[in-house]
Short mmCIF file of C-alpha atoms in Angstrom, two decimals:
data_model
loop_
_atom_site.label_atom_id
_atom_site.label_comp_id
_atom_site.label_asym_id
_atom_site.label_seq_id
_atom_site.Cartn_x
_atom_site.Cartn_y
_atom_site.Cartn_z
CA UNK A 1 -2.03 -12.14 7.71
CA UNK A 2 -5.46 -11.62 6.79
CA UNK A 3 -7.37 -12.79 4.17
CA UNK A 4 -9.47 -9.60 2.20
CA UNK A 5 -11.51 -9.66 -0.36
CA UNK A 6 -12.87 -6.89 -2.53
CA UNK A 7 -16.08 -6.23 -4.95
CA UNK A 8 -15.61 -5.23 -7.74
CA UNK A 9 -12.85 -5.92 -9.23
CA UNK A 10 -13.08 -3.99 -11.54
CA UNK A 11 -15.63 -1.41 -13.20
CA UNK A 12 -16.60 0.84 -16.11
CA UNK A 13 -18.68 3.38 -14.99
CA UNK A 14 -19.77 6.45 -16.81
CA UNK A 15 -19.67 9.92 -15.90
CA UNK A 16 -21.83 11.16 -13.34
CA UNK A 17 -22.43 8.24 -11.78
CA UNK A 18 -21.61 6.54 -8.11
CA UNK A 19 -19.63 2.92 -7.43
CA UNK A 20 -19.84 1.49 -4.10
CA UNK A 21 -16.75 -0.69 -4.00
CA UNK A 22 -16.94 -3.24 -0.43
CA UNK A 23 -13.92 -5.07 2.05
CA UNK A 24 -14.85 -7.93 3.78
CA UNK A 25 -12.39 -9.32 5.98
CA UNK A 26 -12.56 -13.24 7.44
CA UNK A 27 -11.76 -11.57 11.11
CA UNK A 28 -11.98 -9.17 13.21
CA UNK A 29 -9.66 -6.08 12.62
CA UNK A 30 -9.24 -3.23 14.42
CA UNK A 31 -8.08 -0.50 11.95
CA UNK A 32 -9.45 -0.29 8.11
CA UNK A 33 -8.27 1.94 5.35
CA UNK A 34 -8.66 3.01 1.98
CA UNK A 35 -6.35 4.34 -0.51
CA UNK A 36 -6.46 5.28 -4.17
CA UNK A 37 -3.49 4.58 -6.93
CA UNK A 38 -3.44 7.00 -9.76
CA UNK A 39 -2.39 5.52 -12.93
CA UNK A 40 1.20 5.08 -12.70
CA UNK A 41 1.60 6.45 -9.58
CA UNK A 42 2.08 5.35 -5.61
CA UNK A 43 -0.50 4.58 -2.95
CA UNK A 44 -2.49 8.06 -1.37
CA UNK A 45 -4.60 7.67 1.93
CA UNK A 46 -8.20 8.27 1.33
CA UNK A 47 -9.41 7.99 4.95
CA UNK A 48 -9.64 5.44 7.98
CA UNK A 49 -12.72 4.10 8.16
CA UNK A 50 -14.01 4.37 11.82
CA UNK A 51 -16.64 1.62 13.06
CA UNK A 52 -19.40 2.68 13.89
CA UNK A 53 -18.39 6.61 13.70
CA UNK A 54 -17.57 9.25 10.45
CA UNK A 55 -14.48 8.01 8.68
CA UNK A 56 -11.85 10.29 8.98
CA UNK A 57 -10.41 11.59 5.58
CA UNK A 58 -7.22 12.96 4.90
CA UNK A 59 -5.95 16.11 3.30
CA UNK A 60 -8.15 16.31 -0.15
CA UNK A 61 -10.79 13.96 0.73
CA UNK A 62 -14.12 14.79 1.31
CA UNK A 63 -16.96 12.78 2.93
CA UNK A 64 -19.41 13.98 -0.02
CA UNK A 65 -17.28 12.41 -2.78
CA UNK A 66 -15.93 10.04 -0.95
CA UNK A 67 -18.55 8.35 1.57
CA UNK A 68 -17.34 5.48 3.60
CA UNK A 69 -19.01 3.10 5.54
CA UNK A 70 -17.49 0.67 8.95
CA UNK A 71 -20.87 -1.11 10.48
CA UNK A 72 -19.09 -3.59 11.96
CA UNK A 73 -15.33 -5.28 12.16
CA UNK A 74 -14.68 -6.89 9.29
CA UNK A 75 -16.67 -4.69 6.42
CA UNK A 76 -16.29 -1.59 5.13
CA UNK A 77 -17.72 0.23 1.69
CA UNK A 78 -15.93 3.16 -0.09
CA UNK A 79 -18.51 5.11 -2.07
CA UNK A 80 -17.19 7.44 -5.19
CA UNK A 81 -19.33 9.76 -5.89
CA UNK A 82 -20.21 12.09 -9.03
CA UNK A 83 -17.55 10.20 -11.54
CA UNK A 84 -15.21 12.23 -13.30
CA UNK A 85 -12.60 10.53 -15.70
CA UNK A 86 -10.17 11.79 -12.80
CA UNK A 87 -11.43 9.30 -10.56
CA UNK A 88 -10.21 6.22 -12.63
CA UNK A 89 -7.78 4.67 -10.03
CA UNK A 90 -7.42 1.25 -8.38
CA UNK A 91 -9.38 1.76 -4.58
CA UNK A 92 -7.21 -0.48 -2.44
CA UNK A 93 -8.63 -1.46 1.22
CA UNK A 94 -5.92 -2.36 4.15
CA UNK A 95 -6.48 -3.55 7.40
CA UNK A 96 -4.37 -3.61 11.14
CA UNK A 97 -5.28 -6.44 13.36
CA UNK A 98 -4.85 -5.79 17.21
CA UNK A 99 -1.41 -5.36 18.65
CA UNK A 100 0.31 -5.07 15.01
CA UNK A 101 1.61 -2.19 13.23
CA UNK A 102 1.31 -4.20 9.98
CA UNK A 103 -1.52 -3.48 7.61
CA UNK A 104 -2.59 -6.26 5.12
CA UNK A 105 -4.01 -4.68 1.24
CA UNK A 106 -6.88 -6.47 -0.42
CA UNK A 107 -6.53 -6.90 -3.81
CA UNK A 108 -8.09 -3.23 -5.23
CA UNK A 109 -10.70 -1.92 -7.42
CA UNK A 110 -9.50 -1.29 -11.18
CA UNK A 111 -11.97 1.66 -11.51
CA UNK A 112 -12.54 3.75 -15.12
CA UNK A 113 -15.11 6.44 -15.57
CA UNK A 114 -15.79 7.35 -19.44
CA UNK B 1 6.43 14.18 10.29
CA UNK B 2 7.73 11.27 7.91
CA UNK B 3 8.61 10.69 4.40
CA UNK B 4 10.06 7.80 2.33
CA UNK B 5 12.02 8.51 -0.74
CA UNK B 6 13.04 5.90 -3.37
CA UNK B 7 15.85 7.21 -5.59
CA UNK B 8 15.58 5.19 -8.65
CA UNK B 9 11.10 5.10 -10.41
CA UNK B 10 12.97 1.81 -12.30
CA UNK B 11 15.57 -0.76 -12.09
CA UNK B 12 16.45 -2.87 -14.43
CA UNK B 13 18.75 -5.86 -13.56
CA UNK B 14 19.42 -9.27 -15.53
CA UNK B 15 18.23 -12.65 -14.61
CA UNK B 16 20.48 -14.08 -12.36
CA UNK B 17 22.02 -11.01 -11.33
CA UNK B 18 21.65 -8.71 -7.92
CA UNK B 19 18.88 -6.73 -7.40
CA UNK B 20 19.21 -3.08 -5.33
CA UNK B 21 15.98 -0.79 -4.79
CA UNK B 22 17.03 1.91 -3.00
CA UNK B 23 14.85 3.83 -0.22
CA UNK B 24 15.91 6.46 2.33
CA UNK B 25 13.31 7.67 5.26
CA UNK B 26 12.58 10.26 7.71
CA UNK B 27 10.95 10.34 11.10
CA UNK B 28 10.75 11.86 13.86
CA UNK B 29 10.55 8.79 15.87
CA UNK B 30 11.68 5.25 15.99
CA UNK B 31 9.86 3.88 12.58
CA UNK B 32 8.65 0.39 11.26
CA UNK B 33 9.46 -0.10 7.87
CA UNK B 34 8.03 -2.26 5.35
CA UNK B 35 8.17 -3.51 1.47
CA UNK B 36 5.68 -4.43 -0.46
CA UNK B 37 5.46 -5.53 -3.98
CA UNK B 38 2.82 -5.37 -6.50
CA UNK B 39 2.73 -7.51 -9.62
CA UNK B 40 0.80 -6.33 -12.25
CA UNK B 41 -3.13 -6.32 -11.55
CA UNK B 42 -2.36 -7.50 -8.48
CA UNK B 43 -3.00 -6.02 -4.80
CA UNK B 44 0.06 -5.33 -2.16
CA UNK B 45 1.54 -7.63 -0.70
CA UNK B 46 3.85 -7.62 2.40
CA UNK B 47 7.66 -8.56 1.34
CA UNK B 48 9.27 -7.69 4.88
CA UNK B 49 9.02 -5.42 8.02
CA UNK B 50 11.61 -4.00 10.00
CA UNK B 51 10.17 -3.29 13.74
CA UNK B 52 13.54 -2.63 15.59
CA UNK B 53 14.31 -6.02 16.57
CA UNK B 54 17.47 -7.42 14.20
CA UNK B 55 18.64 -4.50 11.18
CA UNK B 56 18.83 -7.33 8.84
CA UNK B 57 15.67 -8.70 7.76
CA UNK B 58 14.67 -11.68 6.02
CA UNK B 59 11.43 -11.55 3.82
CA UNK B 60 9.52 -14.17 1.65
CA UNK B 61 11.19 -14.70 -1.76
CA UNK B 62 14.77 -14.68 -0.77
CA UNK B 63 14.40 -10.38 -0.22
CA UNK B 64 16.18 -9.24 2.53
CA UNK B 65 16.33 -5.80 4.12
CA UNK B 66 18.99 -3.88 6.34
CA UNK B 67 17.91 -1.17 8.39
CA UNK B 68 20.68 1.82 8.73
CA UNK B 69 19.77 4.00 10.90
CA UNK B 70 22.84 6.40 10.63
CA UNK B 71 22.36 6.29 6.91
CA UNK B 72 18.13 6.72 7.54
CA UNK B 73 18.40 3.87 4.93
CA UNK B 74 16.36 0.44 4.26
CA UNK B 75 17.47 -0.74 1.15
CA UNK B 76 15.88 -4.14 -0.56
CA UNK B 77 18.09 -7.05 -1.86
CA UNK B 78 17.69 -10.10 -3.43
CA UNK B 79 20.83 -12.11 -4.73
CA UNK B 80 19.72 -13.46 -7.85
CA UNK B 81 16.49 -12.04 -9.97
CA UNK B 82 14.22 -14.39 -11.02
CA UNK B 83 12.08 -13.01 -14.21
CA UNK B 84 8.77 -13.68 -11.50
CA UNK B 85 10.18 -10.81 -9.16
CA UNK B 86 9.20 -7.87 -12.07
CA UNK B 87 6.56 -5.39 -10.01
CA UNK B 88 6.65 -2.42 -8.92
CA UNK B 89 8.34 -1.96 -5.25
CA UNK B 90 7.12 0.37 -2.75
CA UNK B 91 9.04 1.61 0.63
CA UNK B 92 6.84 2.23 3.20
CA UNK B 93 7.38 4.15 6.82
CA UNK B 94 4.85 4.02 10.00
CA UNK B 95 5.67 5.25 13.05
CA UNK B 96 3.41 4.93 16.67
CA UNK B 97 2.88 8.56 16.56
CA UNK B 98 1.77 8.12 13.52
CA UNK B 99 -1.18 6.16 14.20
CA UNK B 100 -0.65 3.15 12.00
CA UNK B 101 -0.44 5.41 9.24
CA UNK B 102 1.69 4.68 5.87
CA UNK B 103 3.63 6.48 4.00
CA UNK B 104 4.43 5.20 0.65
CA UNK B 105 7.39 6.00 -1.40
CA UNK B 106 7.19 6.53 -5.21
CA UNK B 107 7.68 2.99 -5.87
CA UNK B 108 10.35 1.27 -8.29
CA UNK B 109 9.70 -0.77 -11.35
CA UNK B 110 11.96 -3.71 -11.27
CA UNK B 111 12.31 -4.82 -14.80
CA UNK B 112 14.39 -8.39 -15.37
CA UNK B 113 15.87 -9.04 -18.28
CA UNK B 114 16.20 -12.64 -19.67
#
């Protein structure tokens, strides 16, 4: 496995306003992710986060609310832009090591925007 | 394309009792399938993986898989509940043409009963 950490843990943020949430990894991984988890509901792919190239966001996602960071292997930052109270989630980060299919979760965000 | 569907949002079992969470799949391909479990406030955490080597699959905390392919099923047991194993259980499909990507099923709320 790998061992991921995530800041914040949690936030309060008011409307209007951006949260940079970071993953740190303790190794080198080849794939990252980030998802979001609605209140009460099940995990939805935000984007891969390339290194060193324009993450690549799925179906929904945009890179202006949603910037995203890779500079190197084991970091990555998820940006939310321009809160709205629909954008209190949990922001989860996962990673792939190489030659796995597996991916490993840090331990999320807790995110509300007032 | 692939899909995961989990045909019961929650369970509820007594302590000491069997535990069932149901999950059916589709993909085009040869999938990996995975459980993971999230306690409250709590990130994901890998429970078990099926990648096409035995059906039957052995996780951490006495869960246990079987992979059915003619039923497209991968239903999660455990024995005997134990009041720790309340979270919420997702079902999760990748496949390689898939690049690494998840899809997660709705998830199921194990509740246990004293």
């Amino acid at each position: 496995s790998a061992v991921i950490s995530q800041k914040p843990s949690r936030d309060i943020c008011q409307r209007g306003t951006s949260l940079t949430i970071q993953c740190q990894v303790d190794s080198q991984v080849t794939m990252m992710f980030w998802y979001r988890q609605q209140p009460g509901q099940s995990l939805t792919l935000i984007a891969t986060a390339n290194q060193g190239s324009e993450a690549t966001y799925e179906s929904g996602f945009v890179i202006d609310k949603f910037p995203i960071s890779r500079p190197n292997l084991t970091f990555s930052t998820l940006t939310v832009s321009n809160m709205s109270p629909e954008d209190s989630s949990i922001y989860l980060c996962s990673v792939v090591r190489q030659g796995t299919d597996t991916q490993y979760f840090g331990p999320g965000t807790r995110l509300t925007v007032l | 394309a692939q899909s995961v569907t989990q045909l019961d949002s929650h369970v509820s079992v007594s302590e000491g009792t069997p535990v069932l969470l149901r999950c059916n799949y589709s993909s085009s391909y040869s999938p990996s399938l995975f459980w993971y479990v999230q306690h409250p406030n709590k990130g994901l955490q890998l429970l078990l993986k099926y990648t096409s080597a035995a059906t039957l699959v052995k996780g951490i905390n006495g869960f246990e898989a079987e992979f059915k392919k003619s039923e497209t099923s991968f239903h999660l047991t455990k024995p005997s509940a134990h009041m720790s194993d309340a979270a919420e259980y997702f079902c999760v499909v990748s496949g390689w043409n898939a690049g690494n990507m998840l899809t997660f099923g709705g998830g199921t709320r194990l509740m246990v009963k004293p």
